[in-house]
PDB file of C-alpha atoms and ligand atoms in Angstrom:
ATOM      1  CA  UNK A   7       0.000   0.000   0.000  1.00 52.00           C
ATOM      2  CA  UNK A   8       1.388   3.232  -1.268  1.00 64.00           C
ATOM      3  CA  UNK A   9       1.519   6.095   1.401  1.00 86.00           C
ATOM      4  CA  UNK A  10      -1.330   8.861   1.664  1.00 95.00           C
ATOM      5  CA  UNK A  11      -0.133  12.157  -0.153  1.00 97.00           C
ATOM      6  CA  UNK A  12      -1.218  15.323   0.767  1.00 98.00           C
ATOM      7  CA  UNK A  13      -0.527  18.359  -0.123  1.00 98.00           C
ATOM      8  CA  UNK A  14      -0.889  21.603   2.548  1.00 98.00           C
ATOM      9  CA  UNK A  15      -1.192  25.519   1.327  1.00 98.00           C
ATOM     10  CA  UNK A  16       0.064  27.827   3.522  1.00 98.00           C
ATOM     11  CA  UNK A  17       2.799  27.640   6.437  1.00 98.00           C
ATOM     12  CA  UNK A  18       1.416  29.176   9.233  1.00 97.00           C
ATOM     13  CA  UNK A  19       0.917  27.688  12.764  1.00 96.00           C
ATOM     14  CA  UNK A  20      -1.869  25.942  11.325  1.00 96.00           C
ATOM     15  CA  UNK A  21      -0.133  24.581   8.249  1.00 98.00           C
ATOM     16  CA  UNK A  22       2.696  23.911   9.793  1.00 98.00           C
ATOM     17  CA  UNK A  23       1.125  21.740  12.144  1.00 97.00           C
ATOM     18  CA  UNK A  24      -1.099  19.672  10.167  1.00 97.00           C
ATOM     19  CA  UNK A  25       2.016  19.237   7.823  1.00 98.00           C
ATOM     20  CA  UNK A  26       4.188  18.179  10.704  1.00 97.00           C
ATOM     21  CA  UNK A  27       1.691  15.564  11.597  1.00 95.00           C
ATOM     22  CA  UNK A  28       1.037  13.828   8.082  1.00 96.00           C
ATOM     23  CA  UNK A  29       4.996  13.752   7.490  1.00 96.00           C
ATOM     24  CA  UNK A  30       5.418  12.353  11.441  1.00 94.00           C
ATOM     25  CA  UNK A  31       2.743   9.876  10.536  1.00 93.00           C
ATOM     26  CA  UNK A  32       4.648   8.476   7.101  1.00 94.00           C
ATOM     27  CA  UNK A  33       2.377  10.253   4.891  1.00 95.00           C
ATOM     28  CA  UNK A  34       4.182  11.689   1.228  1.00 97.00           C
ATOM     29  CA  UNK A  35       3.548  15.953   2.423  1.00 98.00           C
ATOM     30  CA  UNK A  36       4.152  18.762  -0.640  1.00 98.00           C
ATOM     31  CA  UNK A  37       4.113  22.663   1.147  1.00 98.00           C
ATOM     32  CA  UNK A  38       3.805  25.514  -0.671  1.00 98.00           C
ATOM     33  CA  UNK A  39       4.247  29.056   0.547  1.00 98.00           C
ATOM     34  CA  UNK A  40       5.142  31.711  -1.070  1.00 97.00           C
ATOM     35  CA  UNK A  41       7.605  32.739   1.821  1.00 97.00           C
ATOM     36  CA  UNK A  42      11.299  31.520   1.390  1.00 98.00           C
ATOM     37  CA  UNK A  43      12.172  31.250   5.120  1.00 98.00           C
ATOM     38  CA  UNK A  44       8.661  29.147   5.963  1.00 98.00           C
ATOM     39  CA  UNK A  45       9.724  27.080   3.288  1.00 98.00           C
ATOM     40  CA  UNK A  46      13.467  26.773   4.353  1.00 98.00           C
ATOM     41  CA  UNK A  47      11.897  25.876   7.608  1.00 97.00           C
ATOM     42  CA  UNK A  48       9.716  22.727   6.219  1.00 97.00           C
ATOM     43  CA  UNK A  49      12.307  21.546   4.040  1.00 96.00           C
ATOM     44  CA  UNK A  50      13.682  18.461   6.186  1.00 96.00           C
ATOM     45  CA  UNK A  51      10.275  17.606   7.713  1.00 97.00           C
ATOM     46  CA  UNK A  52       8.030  17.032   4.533  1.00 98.00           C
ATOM     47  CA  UNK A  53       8.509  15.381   1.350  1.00 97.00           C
ATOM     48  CA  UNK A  54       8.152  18.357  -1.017  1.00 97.00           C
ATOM     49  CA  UNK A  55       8.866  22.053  -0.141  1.00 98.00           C
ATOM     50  CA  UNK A  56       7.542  24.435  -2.952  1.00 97.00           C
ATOM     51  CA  UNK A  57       8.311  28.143  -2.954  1.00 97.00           C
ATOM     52  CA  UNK A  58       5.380  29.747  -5.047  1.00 97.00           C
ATOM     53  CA  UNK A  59       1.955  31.657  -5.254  1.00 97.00           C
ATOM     54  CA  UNK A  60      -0.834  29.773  -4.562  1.00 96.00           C
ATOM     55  CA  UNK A  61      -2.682  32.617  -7.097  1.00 94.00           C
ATOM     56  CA  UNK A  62      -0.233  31.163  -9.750  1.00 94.00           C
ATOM     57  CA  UNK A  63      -2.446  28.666 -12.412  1.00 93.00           C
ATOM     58  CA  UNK A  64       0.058  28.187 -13.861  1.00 93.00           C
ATOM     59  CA  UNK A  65       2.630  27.027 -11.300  1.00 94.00           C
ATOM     60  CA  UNK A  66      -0.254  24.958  -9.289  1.00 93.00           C
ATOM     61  CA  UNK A  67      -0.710  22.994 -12.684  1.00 92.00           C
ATOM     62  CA  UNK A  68       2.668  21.996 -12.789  1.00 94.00           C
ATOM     63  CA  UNK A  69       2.809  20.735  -9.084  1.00 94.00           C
ATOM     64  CA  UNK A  70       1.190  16.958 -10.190  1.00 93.00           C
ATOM     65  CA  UNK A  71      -0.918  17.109  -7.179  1.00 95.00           C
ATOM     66  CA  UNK A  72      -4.441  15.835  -8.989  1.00 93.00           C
ATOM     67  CA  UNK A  73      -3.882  12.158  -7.658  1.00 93.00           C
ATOM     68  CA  UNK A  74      -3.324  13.388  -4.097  1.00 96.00           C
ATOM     69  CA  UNK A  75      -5.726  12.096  -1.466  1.00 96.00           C
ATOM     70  CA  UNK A  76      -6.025  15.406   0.235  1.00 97.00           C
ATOM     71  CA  UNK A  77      -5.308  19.057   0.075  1.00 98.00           C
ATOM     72  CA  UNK A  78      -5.282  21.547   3.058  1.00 98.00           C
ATOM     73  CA  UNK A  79      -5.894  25.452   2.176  1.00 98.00           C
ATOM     74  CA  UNK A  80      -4.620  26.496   5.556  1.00 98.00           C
ATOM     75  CA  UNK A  81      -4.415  29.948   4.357  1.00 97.00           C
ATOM     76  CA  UNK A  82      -6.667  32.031   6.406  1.00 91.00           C
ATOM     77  CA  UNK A  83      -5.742  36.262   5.940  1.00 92.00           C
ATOM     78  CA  UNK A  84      -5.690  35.675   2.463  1.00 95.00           C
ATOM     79  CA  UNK A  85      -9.268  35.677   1.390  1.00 96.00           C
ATOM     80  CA  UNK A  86      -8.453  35.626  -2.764  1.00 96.00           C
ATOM     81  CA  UNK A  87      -5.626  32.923  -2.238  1.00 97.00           C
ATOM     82  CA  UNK A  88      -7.258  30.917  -0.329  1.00 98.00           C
ATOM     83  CA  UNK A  89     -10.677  30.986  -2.729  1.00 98.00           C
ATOM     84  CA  UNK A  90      -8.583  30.390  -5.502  1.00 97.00           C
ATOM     85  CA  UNK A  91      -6.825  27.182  -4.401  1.00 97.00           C
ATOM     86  CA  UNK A  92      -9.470  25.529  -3.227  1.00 98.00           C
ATOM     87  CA  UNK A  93     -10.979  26.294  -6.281  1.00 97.00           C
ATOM     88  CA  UNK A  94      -8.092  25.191  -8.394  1.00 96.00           C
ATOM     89  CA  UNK A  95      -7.758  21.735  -5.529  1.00 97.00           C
ATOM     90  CA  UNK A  96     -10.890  20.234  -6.591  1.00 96.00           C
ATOM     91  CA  UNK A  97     -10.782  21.342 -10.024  1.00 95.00           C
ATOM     92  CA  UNK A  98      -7.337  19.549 -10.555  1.00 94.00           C
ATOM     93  CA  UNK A  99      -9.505  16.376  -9.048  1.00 95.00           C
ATOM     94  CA  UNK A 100      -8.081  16.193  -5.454  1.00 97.00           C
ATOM     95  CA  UNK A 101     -11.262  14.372  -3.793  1.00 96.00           C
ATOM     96  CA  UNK A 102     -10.633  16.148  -0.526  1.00 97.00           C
ATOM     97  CA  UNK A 103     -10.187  19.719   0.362  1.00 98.00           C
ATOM     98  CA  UNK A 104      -9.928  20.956   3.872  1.00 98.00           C
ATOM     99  CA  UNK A 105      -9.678  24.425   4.374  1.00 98.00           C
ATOM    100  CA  UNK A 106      -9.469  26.836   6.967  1.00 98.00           C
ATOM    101  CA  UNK A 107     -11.781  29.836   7.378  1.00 97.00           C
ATOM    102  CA  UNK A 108     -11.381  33.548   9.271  1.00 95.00           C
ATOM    103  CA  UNK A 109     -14.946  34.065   9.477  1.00 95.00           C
ATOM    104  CA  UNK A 110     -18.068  32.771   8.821  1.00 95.00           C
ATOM    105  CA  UNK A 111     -18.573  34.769   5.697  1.00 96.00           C
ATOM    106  CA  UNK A 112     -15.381  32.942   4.604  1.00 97.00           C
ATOM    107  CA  UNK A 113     -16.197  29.752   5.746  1.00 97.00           C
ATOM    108  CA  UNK A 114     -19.902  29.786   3.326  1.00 97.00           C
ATOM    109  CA  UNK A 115     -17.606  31.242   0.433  1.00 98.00           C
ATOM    110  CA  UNK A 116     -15.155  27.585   0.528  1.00 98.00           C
ATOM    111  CA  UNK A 117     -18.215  25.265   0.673  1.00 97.00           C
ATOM    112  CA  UNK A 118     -19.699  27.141  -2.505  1.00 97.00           C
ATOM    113  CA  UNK A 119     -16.639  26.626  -4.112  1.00 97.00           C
ATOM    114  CA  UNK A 120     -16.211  23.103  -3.023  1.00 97.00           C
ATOM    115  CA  UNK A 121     -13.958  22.507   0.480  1.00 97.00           C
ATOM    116  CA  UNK A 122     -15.536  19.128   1.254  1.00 98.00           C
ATOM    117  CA  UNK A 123     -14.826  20.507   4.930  1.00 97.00           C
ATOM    118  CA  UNK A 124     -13.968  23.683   6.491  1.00 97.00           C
ATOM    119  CA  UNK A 125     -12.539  24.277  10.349  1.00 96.00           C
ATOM    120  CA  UNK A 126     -11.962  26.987  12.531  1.00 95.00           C
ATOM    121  CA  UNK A 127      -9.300  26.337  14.246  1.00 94.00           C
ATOM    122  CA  UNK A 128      -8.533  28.724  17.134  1.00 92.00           C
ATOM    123  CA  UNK A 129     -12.439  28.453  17.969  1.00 91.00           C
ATOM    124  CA  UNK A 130     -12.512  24.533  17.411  1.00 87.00           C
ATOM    125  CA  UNK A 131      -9.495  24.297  19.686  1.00 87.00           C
ATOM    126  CA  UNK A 132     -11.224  26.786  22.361  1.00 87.00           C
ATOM    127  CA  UNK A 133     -14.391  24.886  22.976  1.00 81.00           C
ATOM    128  CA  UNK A 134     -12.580  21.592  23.148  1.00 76.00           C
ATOM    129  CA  UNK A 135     -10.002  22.998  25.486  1.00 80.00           C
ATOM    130  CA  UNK A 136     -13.129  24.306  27.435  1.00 80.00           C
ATOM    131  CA  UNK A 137     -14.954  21.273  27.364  1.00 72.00           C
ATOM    132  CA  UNK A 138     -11.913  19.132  28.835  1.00 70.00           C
ATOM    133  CA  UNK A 139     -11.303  21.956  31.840  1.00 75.00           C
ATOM    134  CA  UNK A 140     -15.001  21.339  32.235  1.00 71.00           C
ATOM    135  CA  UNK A 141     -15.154  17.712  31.930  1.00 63.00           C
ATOM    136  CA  UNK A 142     -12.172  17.709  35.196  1.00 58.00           C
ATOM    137  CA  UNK A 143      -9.244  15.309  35.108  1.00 48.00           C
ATOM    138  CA  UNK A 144     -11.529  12.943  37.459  1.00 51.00           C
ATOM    139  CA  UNK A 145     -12.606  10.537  34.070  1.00 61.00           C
ATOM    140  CA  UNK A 146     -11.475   9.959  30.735  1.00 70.00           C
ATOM    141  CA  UNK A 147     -13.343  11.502  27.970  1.00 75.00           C
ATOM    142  CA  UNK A 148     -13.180  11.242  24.057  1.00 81.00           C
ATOM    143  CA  UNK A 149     -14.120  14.491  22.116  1.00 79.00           C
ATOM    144  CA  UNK A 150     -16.594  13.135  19.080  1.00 85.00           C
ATOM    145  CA  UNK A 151     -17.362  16.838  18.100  1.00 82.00           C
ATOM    146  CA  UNK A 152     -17.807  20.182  19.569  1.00 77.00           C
ATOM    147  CA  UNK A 153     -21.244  18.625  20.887  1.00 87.00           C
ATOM    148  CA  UNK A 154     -20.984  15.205  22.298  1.00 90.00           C
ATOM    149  CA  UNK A 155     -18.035  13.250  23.954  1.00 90.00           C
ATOM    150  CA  UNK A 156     -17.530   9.615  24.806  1.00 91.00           C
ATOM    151  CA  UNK A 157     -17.042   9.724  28.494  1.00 89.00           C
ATOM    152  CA  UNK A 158     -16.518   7.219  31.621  1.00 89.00           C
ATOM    153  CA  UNK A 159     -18.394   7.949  34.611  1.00 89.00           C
ATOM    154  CA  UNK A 160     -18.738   6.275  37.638  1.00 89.00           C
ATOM    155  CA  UNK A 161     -22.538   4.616  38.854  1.00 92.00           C
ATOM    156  CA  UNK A 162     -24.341   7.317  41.192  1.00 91.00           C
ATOM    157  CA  UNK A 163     -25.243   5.514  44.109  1.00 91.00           C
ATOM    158  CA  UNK A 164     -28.558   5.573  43.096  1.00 92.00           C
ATOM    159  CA  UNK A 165     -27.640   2.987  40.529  1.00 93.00           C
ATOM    160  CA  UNK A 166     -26.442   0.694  42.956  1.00 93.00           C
ATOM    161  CA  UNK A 167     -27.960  -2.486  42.130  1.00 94.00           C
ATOM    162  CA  UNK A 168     -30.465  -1.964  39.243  1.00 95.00           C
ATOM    163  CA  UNK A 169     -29.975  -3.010  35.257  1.00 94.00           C
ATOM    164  CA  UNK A 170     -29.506  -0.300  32.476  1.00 94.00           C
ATOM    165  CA  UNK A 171     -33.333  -1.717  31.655  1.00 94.00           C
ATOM    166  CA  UNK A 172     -34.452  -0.255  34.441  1.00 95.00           C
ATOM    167  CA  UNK A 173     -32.416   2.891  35.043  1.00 95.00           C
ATOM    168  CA  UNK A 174     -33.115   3.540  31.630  1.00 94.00           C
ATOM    169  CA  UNK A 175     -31.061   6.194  31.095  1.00 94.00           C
ATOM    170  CA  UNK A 176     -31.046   6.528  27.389  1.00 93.00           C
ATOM    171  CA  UNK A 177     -34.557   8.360  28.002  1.00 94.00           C
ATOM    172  CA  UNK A 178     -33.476   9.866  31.565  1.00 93.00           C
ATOM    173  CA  UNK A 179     -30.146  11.817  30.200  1.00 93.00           C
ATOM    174  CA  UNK A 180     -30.235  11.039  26.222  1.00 94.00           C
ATOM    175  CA  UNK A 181     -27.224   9.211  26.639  1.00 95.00           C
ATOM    176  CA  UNK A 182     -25.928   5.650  25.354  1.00 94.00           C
ATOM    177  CA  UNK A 183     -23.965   3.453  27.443  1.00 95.00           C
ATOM    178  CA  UNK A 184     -22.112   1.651  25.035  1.00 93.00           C
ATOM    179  CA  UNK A 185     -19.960  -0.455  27.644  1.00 93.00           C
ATOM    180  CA  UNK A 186     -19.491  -1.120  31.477  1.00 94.00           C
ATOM    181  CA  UNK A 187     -15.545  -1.624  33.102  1.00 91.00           C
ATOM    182  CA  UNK A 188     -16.122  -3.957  36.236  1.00 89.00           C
ATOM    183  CA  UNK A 189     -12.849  -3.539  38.651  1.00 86.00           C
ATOM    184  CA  UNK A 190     -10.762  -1.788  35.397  1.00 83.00           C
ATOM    185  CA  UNK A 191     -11.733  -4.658  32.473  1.00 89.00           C
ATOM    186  CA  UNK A 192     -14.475  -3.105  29.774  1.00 89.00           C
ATOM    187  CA  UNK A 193     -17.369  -5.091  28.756  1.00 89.00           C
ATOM    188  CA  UNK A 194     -18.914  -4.092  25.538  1.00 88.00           C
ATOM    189  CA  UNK A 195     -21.380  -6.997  25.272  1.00 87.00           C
ATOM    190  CA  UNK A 196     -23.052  -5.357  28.530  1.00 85.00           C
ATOM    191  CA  UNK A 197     -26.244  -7.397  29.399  1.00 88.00           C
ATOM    192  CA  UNK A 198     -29.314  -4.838  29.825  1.00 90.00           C
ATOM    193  CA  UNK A 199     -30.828  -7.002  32.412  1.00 92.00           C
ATOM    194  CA  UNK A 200     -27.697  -7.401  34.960  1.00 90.00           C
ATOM    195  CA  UNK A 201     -27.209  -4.838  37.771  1.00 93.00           C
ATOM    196  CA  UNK A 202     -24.893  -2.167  38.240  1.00 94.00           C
ATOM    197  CA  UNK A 203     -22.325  -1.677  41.205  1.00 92.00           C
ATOM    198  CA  UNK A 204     -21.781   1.464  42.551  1.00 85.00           C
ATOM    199  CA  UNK A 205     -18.208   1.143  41.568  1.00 87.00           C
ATOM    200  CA  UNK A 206     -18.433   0.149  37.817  1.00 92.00           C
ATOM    201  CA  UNK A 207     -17.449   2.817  35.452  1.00 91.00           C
ATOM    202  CA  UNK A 208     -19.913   3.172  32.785  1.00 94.00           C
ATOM    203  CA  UNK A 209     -18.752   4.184  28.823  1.00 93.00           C
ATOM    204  CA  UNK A 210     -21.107   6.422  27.501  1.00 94.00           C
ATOM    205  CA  UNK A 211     -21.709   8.388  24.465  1.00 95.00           C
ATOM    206  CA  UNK A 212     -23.163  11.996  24.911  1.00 94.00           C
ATOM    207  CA  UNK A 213     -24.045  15.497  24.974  1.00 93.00           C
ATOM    208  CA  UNK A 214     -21.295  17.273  26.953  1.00 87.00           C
ATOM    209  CA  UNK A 215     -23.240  19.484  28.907  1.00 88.00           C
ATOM    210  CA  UNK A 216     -25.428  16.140  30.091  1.00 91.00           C
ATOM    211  CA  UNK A 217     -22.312  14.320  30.770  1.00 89.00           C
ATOM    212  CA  UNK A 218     -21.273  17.109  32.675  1.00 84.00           C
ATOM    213  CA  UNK A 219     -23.785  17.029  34.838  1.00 87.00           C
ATOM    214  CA  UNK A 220     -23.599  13.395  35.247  1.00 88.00           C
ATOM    215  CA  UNK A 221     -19.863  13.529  36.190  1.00 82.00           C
ATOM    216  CA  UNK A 222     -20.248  16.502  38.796  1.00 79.00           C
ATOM    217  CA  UNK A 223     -23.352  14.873  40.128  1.00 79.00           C
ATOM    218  CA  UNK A 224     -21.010  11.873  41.293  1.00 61.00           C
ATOM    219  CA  UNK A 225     -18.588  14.457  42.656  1.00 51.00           C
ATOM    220  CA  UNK A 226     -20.906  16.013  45.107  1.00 51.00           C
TER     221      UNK A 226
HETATM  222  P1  ATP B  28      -2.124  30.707  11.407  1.00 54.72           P
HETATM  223  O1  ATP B  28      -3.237  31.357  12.219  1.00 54.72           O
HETATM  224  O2  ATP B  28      -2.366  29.294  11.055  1.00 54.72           O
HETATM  225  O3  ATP B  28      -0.754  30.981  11.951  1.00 54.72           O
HETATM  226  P2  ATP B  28      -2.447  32.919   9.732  1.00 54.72           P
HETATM  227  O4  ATP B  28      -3.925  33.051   9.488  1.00 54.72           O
HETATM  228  O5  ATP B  28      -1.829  33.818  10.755  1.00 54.72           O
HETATM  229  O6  ATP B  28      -2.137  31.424  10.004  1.00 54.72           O
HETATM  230  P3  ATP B  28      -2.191  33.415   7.053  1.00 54.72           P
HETATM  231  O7  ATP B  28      -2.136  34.872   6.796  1.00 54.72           O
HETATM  232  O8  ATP B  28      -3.447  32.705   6.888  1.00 54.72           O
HETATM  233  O9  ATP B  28      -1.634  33.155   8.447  1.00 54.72           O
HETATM  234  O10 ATP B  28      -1.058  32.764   6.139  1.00 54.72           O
HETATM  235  C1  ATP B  28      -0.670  31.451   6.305  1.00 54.72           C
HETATM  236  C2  ATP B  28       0.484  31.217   5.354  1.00 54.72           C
HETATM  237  O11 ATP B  28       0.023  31.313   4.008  1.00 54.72           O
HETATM  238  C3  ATP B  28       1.641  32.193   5.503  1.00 54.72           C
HETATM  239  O12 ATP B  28       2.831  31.459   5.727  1.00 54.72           O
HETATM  240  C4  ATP B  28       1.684  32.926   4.186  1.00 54.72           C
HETATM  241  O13 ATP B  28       3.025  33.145   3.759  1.00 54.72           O
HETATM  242  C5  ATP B  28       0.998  31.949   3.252  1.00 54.72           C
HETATM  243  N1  ATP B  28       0.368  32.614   2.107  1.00 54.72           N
HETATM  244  C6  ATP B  28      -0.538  33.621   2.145  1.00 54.72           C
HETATM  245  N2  ATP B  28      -0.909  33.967   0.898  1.00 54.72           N
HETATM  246  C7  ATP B  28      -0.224  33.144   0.053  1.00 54.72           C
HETATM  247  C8  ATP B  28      -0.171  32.985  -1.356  1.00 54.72           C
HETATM  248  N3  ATP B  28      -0.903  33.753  -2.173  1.00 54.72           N
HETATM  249  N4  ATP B  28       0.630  32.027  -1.866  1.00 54.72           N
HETATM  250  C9  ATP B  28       1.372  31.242  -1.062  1.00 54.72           C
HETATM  251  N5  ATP B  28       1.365  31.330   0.273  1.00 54.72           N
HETATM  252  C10 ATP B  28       0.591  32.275   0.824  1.00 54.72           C
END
């Protein structure tokens, strides 16, 4: 199996990040920026280090990036450069574009033009780093999305002793309890009908805000 190529747009802390990443992870990376010391910079880490325009057709066509799995337009001051190569991404056939947007303005103007996805990073990063000061060191949660997490929480006393069937908690809290760890081993084939122990963590999937409140409700 031939490694995942990808190539990123734009060297900034976001570029340079996701690049890092793909290359630490044995993907093929190509950068282009049209700065000479960002470049310099990215030269040992990725595969390909480009100096160029973005804006330049021409110099884009000549890259031989339309059999790439992915591009990433991580170009986010530049409104016209980063339009334009996400543009010229999907036209050259690269079936994924990820790009990043300033504003929400922005962020409508990429999907019209085709990004298959766009992020906003310093406010994606923000409401996970909230949600994981919120969600406390005290269990271990998995971000799905901004909204829901998969979290381990510890039976309420008030569980003590009756099934999932009966505490029923998928209409209680809108939650899923998708496994149950008895003295630290996780069972996933967890049997509706047996009862809980007040000290069995239970794996469940989520809103945040209702895990939340499930996790500080064991804390009082
Ligand atoms: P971050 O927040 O990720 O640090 P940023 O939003 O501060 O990024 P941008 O202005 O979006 O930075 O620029 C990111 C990179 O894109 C810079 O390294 C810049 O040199 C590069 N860049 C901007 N316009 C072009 C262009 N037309 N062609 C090539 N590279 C460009």
């Amino acid at each position: 199996m031939t490694n995942k190529e990808f190539v990123v747009f734009g060297l900034g802390r976001f570029g340079k990040s996701v690049a890092t990443t793909l290359a630490d992870s044995g993907c093929e990376v190509l950068v282009v920026d049209d700065n000479e010391d960002k470049i310099q910079e990215m030269a040992d880490i990725v595969t390909y280090a480009v100096k160029a325009n973005v804006t330049d057709v021409d110099t884009m066509e000549t890259l031989g990036i339309s059999n790439f799995d992915g591009a990433i337009v991580a170009i986010g001051e530049n409104l016209e450069a980063s339009v334009m190569v996400t543009i010229l991404a999907k036209e050259l056939g690269i079936p994924y574009v990820l790009a990043k947007a300033q504003n929400d303005l922005h962020a409508k103007i990429l999907k019209k033009v085709g990004a298959d996805m766009v992020v906003f990073p310093e406010k994606e990063t923000g409401i996970r780093i909230a949600n994981k000061l919120l969600l406390g060191n005290f269990f271990d949660a998995v971000e799905l999305s901004s909204t829901f997490s998969m979290m381990e929480i510890e039976a309420l006393t008030e569980w003590n002793g009756h099934s999932l069937r009966e505490l029923n908690l998928r209409a209680k809290y809108k939650v899923n309890v998708i496994g149950i760890k008895k003295n630290g081993v996780l069972d996933i084939n967890t049997d509706a009908d047996s009862p809980v122990s007040k000290n069995d963590i239970l794996v469940m999937i989520g809103k945040n805000e209702t895990l939340n409140k499930l996790a500080s409700m064991h804390s009082k």
